Amino acid sequence: MSQAMQKNDDLVMIRDITFISKAENLLPTIHQTIIKAQNIISLVNDPKAVHGWSAKVISPATVYFNQSFQTGESFIIDFGQHGVGYLSFLCDAVGSPPDAPAHIKFTFVETLGELAEPFSQYQGWLSKSWLQEHDEYIDVLPAQISLSRRYCFRYLKIEIVSLSPKYNLTFKDLEFKTVSSAPKYCIECQTQDPQLAKIDQVSVHTLRNCMQEVFEDGPKRDRRLWLGDLRLQALVNNVTFKQHDLVRRCLYLFASHRREDGMVSANIFVKPQIIADDTFLFDYSLFYIDVLYDYFMATSDHNTVKELWPIALQQIDIALKRCDEYGLVVDSDDWWSFIDWHEKLNKQGASQGVLIYCLDKAIKLSQTFQPEISSNLQQKLDFVKHAADQLWDDKSGFYISGAQHQVSYATQIWMILADVGDRNHQQKLMNKLLLTPPDIGMNTPYLRHHYILALLKVGMTKQAIDEIKAYWGKMVEYGADTFWELFDPNDLNYSPYGNKIINSYCHAWSCTPAWFIRQHSL
């Protein structure tokens, strides 16, 4: 199964105006906070720093902006924290009357490593247009400038590309107006562990910056609503901001624009109008059930869940059509399941686990909203759960996946989460995984979340805490004030997109330590 982009030109979609209207009525209030520039910095080559670069403070920003600048000069501003929002400033001329426009270039980055590599040399397979840069031409000075585009950054490089030799340029009142639909108040974390408290703080900041008009996956990229990310964001929201109406809005959005057979899309665009992307993922569509179940557990909102239950149930029916006569998910080149960013990962085994896991959640929902079908759903669950036994390999002591009998972390994790086998079997499997880790490892915080969940499920709380500290704690050690989309401690330049500068360094699926720490009282 390929991990390249899906493109489906001939899709027939269902558009539900009622659900669209309900989603629009739940549009959240956007809160604003002004962040001032903190310091002017320079890049220092540092082999111990992430991506090989650290910052050296040159001057406080307030002192530095007392001077004027001429053509060819540049400087880097550190705002002290990661934010999402809008830049404004006052520009003026010093010297003779300005007899030519001012040309200024702005480069907005989340990490220092992005500044070290010229955007012009980018060769990744995601669009270069995601890289955040802006050229401003100012014809009349002085000028109060407010950039209209929303940016996501901590560091800002300003280059004076061209002025007339007759004047210099000054900057005043440079402000970063950050935006989020998360309220300023957040439930306090109760952990007594200082390292976990810091990890929680970064997790919450990550979620806050991703909470906009929807739960965005990444405010730099892709800036839209993905189902897999929503599922994890909603969990963290339950124990932090409790903005349940935003989760409700997102559930309606996915329901509002579906494929002709009822399958929900993997992601949704909300501007200029609500439209589902033409990307459909086996696991993500099933997770609609899990999001709905968790929403019901958090809110007891009977009316909303009753309304959306038929759409959730459809995802089970569609997924079961992917199974063979023995109840096993069929592996081939014509289907898509995410699971993790890993070009070598076979998705069959993990997808079987996701199907079992979500079918179990569907049964729980059916007991409240359609009890007459609970027995039938239980039979289907027993069938696909029994089918998972076909993937057990006595020789390796692991579950296998695909025609090549691949052994991976993902398959073992999802079999445990799917509750395949008894507790003793699951504990032995996890011990085996810890002692003899497979070659096909974990590339994203997204799969790492499920690994932590599996550890907790089998009672390995200490190992779960150790893993959170070793993985997310390492990002904090590298200076992260929001958690990253991708992090391989053994390859800091890892990117599935061909270049690390296109990676997102504030990403929704990485915020879940806050949920573990709070929900499990770590």
PDB file of C-alpha atoms in Angstrom, residues 41-265:
ATOM      1  CA  ILE A  41      19.681  36.505  18.029  1.00  0.00           C
ATOM      2  CA  SER A  42      22.218  34.986  15.672  1.00  0.00           C
ATOM      3  CA  LEU A  43      22.576  31.361  14.596  1.00  0.00           C
ATOM      4  CA  VAL A  44      25.445  29.398  16.095  1.00  0.00           C
ATOM      5  CA  ASN A  45      26.610  26.071  14.716  1.00  0.00           C
ATOM      6  CA  ASP A  46      26.062  23.593  17.537  1.00  0.00           C
ATOM      7  CA  PRO A  47      26.462  19.835  16.937  1.00  0.00           C
ATOM      8  CA  LYS A  48      24.607  19.083  20.185  1.00  0.00           C
ATOM      9  CA  ALA A  49      21.527  21.105  19.228  1.00  0.00           C
ATOM     10  CA  VAL A  50      18.612  19.792  17.199  1.00  0.00           C
ATOM     11  CA  HIS A  51      19.394  20.215  13.485  1.00  0.00           C
ATOM     12  CA  GLY A  52      22.834  21.523  14.490  1.00  0.00           C
ATOM     13  CA  TRP A  53      21.944  25.123  15.371  1.00  0.00           C
ATOM     14  CA  SER A  54      21.443  27.108  18.565  1.00  0.00           C
ATOM     15  CA  ALA A  55      20.749  30.775  19.276  1.00  0.00           C
ATOM     16  CA  LYS A  56      23.126  33.429  20.604  1.00  0.00           C
ATOM     17  CA  VAL A  57      21.471  36.530  22.057  1.00  0.00           C
ATOM     18  CA  ILE A  58      22.818  39.716  20.494  1.00  0.00           C
ATOM     19  CA  SER A  59      20.587  42.269  22.159  1.00  0.00           C
ATOM     20  CA  PRO A  60      17.188  42.774  23.748  1.00  0.00           C
ATOM     21  CA  ALA A  61      14.765  43.598  20.950  1.00  0.00           C
ATOM     22  CA  THR A  62      13.701  46.917  22.494  1.00  0.00           C
ATOM     23  CA  VAL A  63      17.300  48.161  22.459  1.00  0.00           C
ATOM     24  CA  TYR A  64      18.024  46.874  18.966  1.00  0.00           C
ATOM     25  CA  PHE A  65      15.046  48.638  17.403  1.00  0.00           C
ATOM     26  CA  ASN A  66      16.439  52.035  18.438  1.00  0.00           C
ATOM     27  CA  GLN A  67      18.683  51.885  15.370  1.00  0.00           C
ATOM     28  CA  SER A  68      17.910  52.205  11.664  1.00  0.00           C
ATOM     29  CA  PHE A  69      18.640  49.725   8.868  1.00  0.00           C
ATOM     30  CA  GLN A  70      19.889  49.966   5.311  1.00  0.00           C
ATOM     31  CA  THR A  71      19.828  47.790   2.198  1.00  0.00           C
ATOM     32  CA  GLY A  72      21.410  44.372   2.748  1.00  0.00           C
ATOM     33  CA  GLU A  73      21.030  44.295   6.521  1.00  0.00           C
ATOM     34  CA  SER A  74      19.065  41.585   8.290  1.00  0.00           C
ATOM     35  CA  PHE A  75      18.287  40.382  11.788  1.00  0.00           C
ATOM     36  CA  ILE A  76      16.529  37.491  13.542  1.00  0.00           C
ATOM     37  CA  ILE A  77      13.923  38.059  16.250  1.00  0.00           C
ATOM     38  CA  ASP A  78      13.124  35.525  18.965  1.00  0.00           C
ATOM     39  CA  PHE A  79       9.620  36.069  20.345  1.00  0.00           C
ATOM     40  CA  GLY A  80      10.362  33.748  23.258  1.00  0.00           C
ATOM     41  CA  GLN A  81       7.571  31.299  22.545  1.00  0.00           C
ATOM     42  CA  HIS A  82       5.833  29.557  19.679  1.00  0.00           C
ATOM     43  CA  GLY A  83       2.661  31.244  18.486  1.00  0.00           C
ATOM     44  CA  VAL A  84       0.043  31.328  15.752  1.00  0.00           C
ATOM     45  CA  GLY A  85      -1.249  34.641  14.495  1.00  0.00           C
ATOM     46  CA  TYR A  86      -0.590  37.921  12.759  1.00  0.00           C
ATOM     47  CA  LEU A  87       2.368  40.317  12.541  1.00  0.00           C
ATOM     48  CA  SER A  88       2.062  44.092  12.633  1.00  0.00           C
ATOM     49  CA  PHE A  89       4.609  46.913  12.846  1.00  0.00           C
ATOM     50  CA  LEU A  90       5.247  50.580  12.106  1.00  0.00           C
ATOM     51  CA  CYS A  91       7.874  51.403   9.473  1.00  0.00           C
ATOM     52  CA  ASP A  92       9.416  54.837   8.988  1.00  0.00           C
ATOM     53  CA  ALA A  93      12.209  56.432   7.008  1.00  0.00           C
ATOM     54  CA  VAL A  94      15.276  58.156   8.478  1.00  0.00           C
ATOM     55  CA  GLY A  95      17.340  60.557   6.395  1.00  0.00           C
ATOM     56  CA  SER A  96      16.186  62.135   3.169  1.00  0.00           C
ATOM     57  CA  PRO A  97      12.573  61.835   2.019  1.00  0.00           C
ATOM     58  CA  PRO A  98      12.061  58.260   0.744  1.00  0.00           C
ATOM     59  CA  ASP A  99      12.364  58.417  -3.041  1.00  0.00           C
ATOM     60  CA  ALA A 100      11.853  54.679  -3.700  1.00  0.00           C
ATOM     61  CA  PRO A 101       9.726  51.911  -2.168  1.00  0.00           C
ATOM     62  CA  ALA A 102      11.051  49.798   0.680  1.00  0.00           C
ATOM     63  CA  HIS A 103      11.346  46.078  -0.075  1.00  0.00           C
ATOM     64  CA  ILE A 104      11.416  43.899   3.043  1.00  0.00           C
ATOM     65  CA  LYS A 105      11.523  40.104   3.215  1.00  0.00           C
ATOM     66  CA  PHE A 106      10.082  38.184   6.172  1.00  0.00           C
ATOM     67  CA  THR A 107      10.871  34.545   6.955  1.00  0.00           C
ATOM     68  CA  PHE A 108       8.765  32.917   9.680  1.00  0.00           C
ATOM     69  CA  VAL A 109      10.040  29.686  11.247  1.00  0.00           C
ATOM     70  CA  GLU A 110       9.221  27.367  14.125  1.00  0.00           C
ATOM     71  CA  THR A 111      12.814  26.155  14.611  1.00  0.00           C
ATOM     72  CA  LEU A 112      16.288  27.550  14.035  1.00  0.00           C
ATOM     73  CA  GLY A 113      17.112  24.751  11.608  1.00  0.00           C
ATOM     74  CA  GLU A 114      14.582  26.162   9.149  1.00  0.00           C
ATOM     75  CA  LEU A 115      16.573  29.409   8.980  1.00  0.00           C
ATOM     76  CA  ALA A 116      19.824  27.619   8.269  1.00  0.00           C
ATOM     77  CA  GLU A 117      18.594  26.153   4.981  1.00  0.00           C
ATOM     78  CA  PRO A 118      17.583  28.502   2.134  1.00  0.00           C
ATOM     79  CA  PHE A 119      13.980  27.899   1.129  1.00  0.00           C
ATOM     80  CA  SER A 120      15.074  28.195  -2.499  1.00  0.00           C
ATOM     81  CA  GLN A 121      16.941  24.885  -2.142  1.00  0.00           C
ATOM     82  CA  TYR A 122      13.920  22.958  -0.860  1.00  0.00           C
ATOM     83  CA  GLN A 123      13.365  19.709  -2.801  1.00  0.00           C
ATOM     84  CA  GLY A 124      10.678  17.879  -0.795  1.00  0.00           C
ATOM     85  CA  TRP A 125       7.510  16.411  -2.313  1.00  0.00           C
ATOM     86  CA  LEU A 126       5.092  18.603  -0.365  1.00  0.00           C
ATOM     87  CA  SER A 127       4.504  22.033  -1.869  1.00  0.00           C
ATOM     88  CA  LYS A 128       7.164  24.654  -1.213  1.00  0.00           C
ATOM     89  CA  SER A 129       4.319  27.128  -0.671  1.00  0.00           C
ATOM     90  CA  TRP A 130       3.989  25.763   2.886  1.00  0.00           C
ATOM     91  CA  LEU A 131       7.307  27.416   3.744  1.00  0.00           C
ATOM     92  CA  GLN A 132       6.475  30.700   5.450  1.00  0.00           C
ATOM     93  CA  GLU A 133       7.968  33.738   3.755  1.00  0.00           C
ATOM     94  CA  HIS A 134       6.615  37.092   2.643  1.00  0.00           C
ATOM     95  CA  ASP A 135       7.866  40.024   0.570  1.00  0.00           C
ATOM     96  CA  GLU A 136       6.436  43.424   1.470  1.00  0.00           C
ATOM     97  CA  TYR A 137       6.767  46.494  -0.739  1.00  0.00           C
ATOM     98  CA  ILE A 138       6.027  49.786   1.013  1.00  0.00           C
ATOM     99  CA  ASP A 139       5.433  52.730  -1.304  1.00  0.00           C
ATOM    100  CA  VAL A 140       4.693  55.412   1.280  1.00  0.00           C
ATOM    101  CA  LEU A 141       6.500  55.914   4.587  1.00  0.00           C
ATOM    102  CA  PRO A 142       5.718  56.040   7.450  1.00  0.00           C
ATOM    103  CA  ALA A 143       3.352  53.071   7.228  1.00  0.00           C
ATOM    104  CA  GLN A 144       1.486  50.946   9.725  1.00  0.00           C
ATOM    105  CA  ILE A 145       1.685  47.417   8.296  1.00  0.00           C
ATOM    106  CA  SER A 146      -0.465  44.452   9.291  1.00  0.00           C
ATOM    107  CA  LEU A 147       0.289  41.298   7.346  1.00  0.00           C
ATOM    108  CA  SER A 148      -2.973  39.655   6.334  1.00  0.00           C
ATOM    109  CA  ARG A 149      -1.775  36.057   6.312  1.00  0.00           C
ATOM    110  CA  ARG A 150      -1.722  33.985   9.493  1.00  0.00           C
ATOM    111  CA  TYR A 151       1.725  32.694  10.405  1.00  0.00           C
ATOM    112  CA  CYS A 152       2.996  30.061  12.818  1.00  0.00           C
ATOM    113  CA  PHE A 153       6.419  30.779  14.290  1.00  0.00           C
ATOM    114  CA  ARG A 154       8.731  31.603  17.142  1.00  0.00           C
ATOM    115  CA  TYR A 155      11.574  33.112  15.131  1.00  0.00           C
ATOM    116  CA  LEU A 156      11.311  35.836  12.490  1.00  0.00           C
ATOM    117  CA  LYS A 157      14.045  36.871  10.096  1.00  0.00           C
ATOM    118  CA  ILE A 158      13.702  40.350   8.588  1.00  0.00           C
ATOM    119  CA  GLU A 159      15.829  41.270   5.574  1.00  0.00           C
ATOM    120  CA  ILE A 160      16.059  44.775   4.140  1.00  0.00           C
ATOM    121  CA  VAL A 161      16.195  43.743   0.497  1.00  0.00           C
ATOM    122  CA  SER A 162      16.214  47.168  -1.104  1.00  0.00           C
ATOM    123  CA  LEU A 163      15.919  50.842  -0.172  1.00  0.00           C
ATOM    124  CA  SER A 164      17.020  54.025  -1.820  1.00  0.00           C
ATOM    125  CA  PRO A 165      20.541  55.029  -0.672  1.00  0.00           C
ATOM    126  CA  LYS A 166      18.978  58.288   0.528  1.00  0.00           C
ATOM    127  CA  TYR A 167      17.207  56.812   3.539  1.00  0.00           C
ATOM    128  CA  ASN A 168      17.321  54.104   6.200  1.00  0.00           C
ATOM    129  CA  LEU A 169      14.417  52.186   7.722  1.00  0.00           C
ATOM    130  CA  THR A 170      13.197  51.966  11.313  1.00  0.00           C
ATOM    131  CA  PHE A 171      10.792  49.529  12.973  1.00  0.00           C
ATOM    132  CA  LYS A 172       8.507  50.374  15.884  1.00  0.00           C
ATOM    133  CA  ASP A 173       5.640  48.677  17.709  1.00  0.00           C
ATOM    134  CA  LEU A 174       6.419  45.265  16.243  1.00  0.00           C
ATOM    135  CA  GLU A 175       3.747  42.928  17.615  1.00  0.00           C
ATOM    136  CA  PHE A 176       2.706  39.321  17.166  1.00  0.00           C
ATOM    137  CA  LYS A 177      -1.043  38.943  17.777  1.00  0.00           C
ATOM    138  CA  THR A 178      -1.566  35.267  18.557  1.00  0.00           C
ATOM    139  CA  VAL A 179      -4.932  33.583  18.087  1.00  0.00           C
ATOM    140  CA  SER A 180      -6.574  30.453  19.498  1.00  0.00           C
ATOM    141  CA  SER A 181     -10.049  29.212  20.324  1.00  0.00           C
ATOM    142  CA  ALA A 182      -8.677  27.756  23.563  1.00  0.00           C
ATOM    143  CA  PRO A 183      -9.616  29.872  26.595  1.00  0.00           C
ATOM    144  CA  LYS A 184      -6.883  31.398  28.710  1.00  0.00           C
ATOM    145  CA  TYR A 185      -7.886  29.148  31.623  1.00  0.00           C
ATOM    146  CA  CYS A 186      -6.692  25.554  31.604  1.00  0.00           C
ATOM    147  CA  ILE A 187      -7.306  22.912  34.265  1.00  0.00           C
ATOM    148  CA  GLU A 188      -4.203  22.699  36.434  1.00  0.00           C
ATOM    149  CA  CYS A 189      -1.974  19.656  36.134  1.00  0.00           C
ATOM    150  CA  GLN A 190      -1.559  17.793  39.438  1.00  0.00           C
ATOM    151  CA  THR A 191       1.583  15.754  38.765  1.00  0.00           C
ATOM    152  CA  GLN A 192       4.350  15.995  41.358  1.00  0.00           C
ATOM    153  CA  ASP A 193       7.034  15.034  38.842  1.00  0.00           C
ATOM    154  CA  PRO A 194       8.859  18.179  37.577  1.00  0.00           C
ATOM    155  CA  GLN A 195       9.808  16.619  34.242  1.00  0.00           C
ATOM    156  CA  LEU A 196       6.265  15.423  33.579  1.00  0.00           C
ATOM    157  CA  ALA A 197       4.967  18.864  34.597  1.00  0.00           C
ATOM    158  CA  LYS A 198       7.180  20.481  31.950  1.00  0.00           C
ATOM    159  CA  ILE A 199       6.101  17.922  29.342  1.00  0.00           C
ATOM    160  CA  ASP A 200       2.480  18.638  30.255  1.00  0.00           C
ATOM    161  CA  GLN A 201       3.050  22.383  29.821  1.00  0.00           C
ATOM    162  CA  VAL A 202       4.476  21.904  26.332  1.00  0.00           C
ATOM    163  CA  SER A 203       1.658  19.495  25.456  1.00  0.00           C
ATOM    164  CA  VAL A 204      -0.997  22.021  26.469  1.00  0.00           C
ATOM    165  CA  HIS A 205       0.732  24.802  24.510  1.00  0.00           C
ATOM    166  CA  THR A 206       0.784  22.508  21.480  1.00  0.00           C
ATOM    167  CA  LEU A 207      -2.945  21.862  21.737  1.00  0.00           C
ATOM    168  CA  ARG A 208      -3.716  25.542  22.341  1.00  0.00           C
ATOM    169  CA  ASN A 209      -1.927  26.586  19.167  1.00  0.00           C
ATOM    170  CA  CYS A 210      -3.761  23.917  17.150  1.00  0.00           C
ATOM    171  CA  MET A 211      -7.180  25.012  18.440  1.00  0.00           C
ATOM    172  CA  GLN A 212      -8.496  27.469  15.878  1.00  0.00           C
ATOM    173  CA  GLU A 213     -11.877  27.427  14.082  1.00  0.00           C
ATOM    174  CA  VAL A 214     -11.407  23.658  14.116  1.00  0.00           C
ATOM    175  CA  PHE A 215      -8.861  21.382  15.739  1.00  0.00           C
ATOM    176  CA  GLU A 216      -6.082  21.862  13.187  1.00  0.00           C
ATOM    177  CA  ASP A 217      -3.442  19.189  12.727  1.00  0.00           C
ATOM    178  CA  GLY A 218      -0.657  21.747  12.452  1.00  0.00           C
ATOM    179  CA  PRO A 219      -1.041  25.539  12.318  1.00  0.00           C
ATOM    180  CA  LYS A 220       1.915  25.778   9.928  1.00  0.00           C
ATOM    181  CA  ARG A 221       0.973  22.718   7.847  1.00  0.00           C
ATOM    182  CA  ASP A 222      -1.640  21.368   6.965  1.00  0.00           C
ATOM    183  CA  ARG A 223      -3.843  23.914   8.781  1.00  0.00           C
ATOM    184  CA  ARG A 224      -6.940  21.751   8.539  1.00  0.00           C
ATOM    185  CA  LEU A 225      -9.040  19.178  10.356  1.00  0.00           C
ATOM    186  CA  TRP A 226      -7.739  15.588  10.219  1.00  0.00           C
ATOM    187  CA  LEU A 227      -9.727  12.793  11.856  1.00  0.00           C
ATOM    188  CA  GLY A 228      -6.749  10.976  13.335  1.00  0.00           C
ATOM    189  CA  ASP A 229      -5.495  14.169  14.972  1.00  0.00           C
ATOM    190  CA  LEU A 230      -8.980  15.170  16.142  1.00  0.00           C
ATOM    191  CA  ARG A 231      -9.301  11.888  18.023  1.00  0.00           C
ATOM    192  CA  LEU A 232      -6.210  12.624  20.104  1.00  0.00           C
ATOM    193  CA  GLN A 233      -6.872  16.356  20.482  1.00  0.00           C
ATOM    194  CA  ALA A 234     -10.350  15.653  21.830  1.00  0.00           C
ATOM    195  CA  LEU A 235      -8.857  13.438  24.551  1.00  0.00           C
ATOM    196  CA  VAL A 236      -6.453  16.154  25.683  1.00  0.00           C
ATOM    197  CA  ASN A 237      -9.197  18.778  25.460  1.00  0.00           C
ATOM    198  CA  ASN A 238     -11.295  16.684  27.870  1.00  0.00           C
ATOM    199  CA  VAL A 239      -8.697  17.122  30.618  1.00  0.00           C
ATOM    200  CA  THR A 240      -7.510  20.668  29.829  1.00  0.00           C
ATOM    201  CA  PHE A 241      -9.786  23.228  28.153  1.00  0.00           C
ATOM    202  CA  LYS A 242     -13.064  21.261  27.983  1.00  0.00           C
ATOM    203  CA  GLN A 243     -14.154  22.990  24.771  1.00  0.00           C
ATOM    204  CA  HIS A 244     -16.588  20.200  23.934  1.00  0.00           C
ATOM    205  CA  ASP A 245     -18.510  22.306  21.425  1.00  0.00           C
ATOM    206  CA  LEU A 246     -15.399  22.438  19.251  1.00  0.00           C
ATOM    207  CA  VAL A 247     -15.286  18.626  19.212  1.00  0.00           C
ATOM    208  CA  ARG A 248     -19.005  18.606  18.436  1.00  0.00           C
ATOM    209  CA  ARG A 249     -18.461  21.055  15.574  1.00  0.00           C
ATOM    210  CA  CYS A 250     -15.757  18.819  14.108  1.00  0.00           C
ATOM    211  CA  LEU A 251     -17.979  15.732  14.347  1.00  0.00           C
ATOM    212  CA  TYR A 252     -20.677  17.563  12.385  1.00  0.00           C
ATOM    213  CA  LEU A 253     -18.118  18.721   9.817  1.00  0.00           C
ATOM    214  CA  PHE A 254     -17.015  15.171   9.044  1.00  0.00           C
ATOM    215  CA  ALA A 255     -20.639  14.065   8.832  1.00  0.00           C
ATOM    216  CA  SER A 256     -21.588  16.954   6.555  1.00  0.00           C
ATOM    217  CA  HIS A 257     -19.644  15.916   3.451  1.00  0.00           C
ATOM    218  CA  ARG A 258     -19.183  12.188   2.906  1.00  0.00           C
ATOM    219  CA  ARG A 259     -18.432   9.846   0.062  1.00  0.00           C
ATOM    220  CA  GLU A 260     -21.438   8.431  -1.799  1.00  0.00           C
ATOM    221  CA  ASP A 261     -21.236   5.170   0.169  1.00  0.00           C
ATOM    222  CA  GLY A 262     -21.162   7.108   3.461  1.00  0.00           C
ATOM    223  CA  MET A 263     -17.435   6.899   4.215  1.00  0.00           C
ATOM    224  CA  VAL A 264     -16.121   9.958   6.028  1.00  0.00           C
ATOM    225  CA  SER A 265     -13.074  11.688   4.610  1.00  0.00           C
TER     226      SER A 265
END
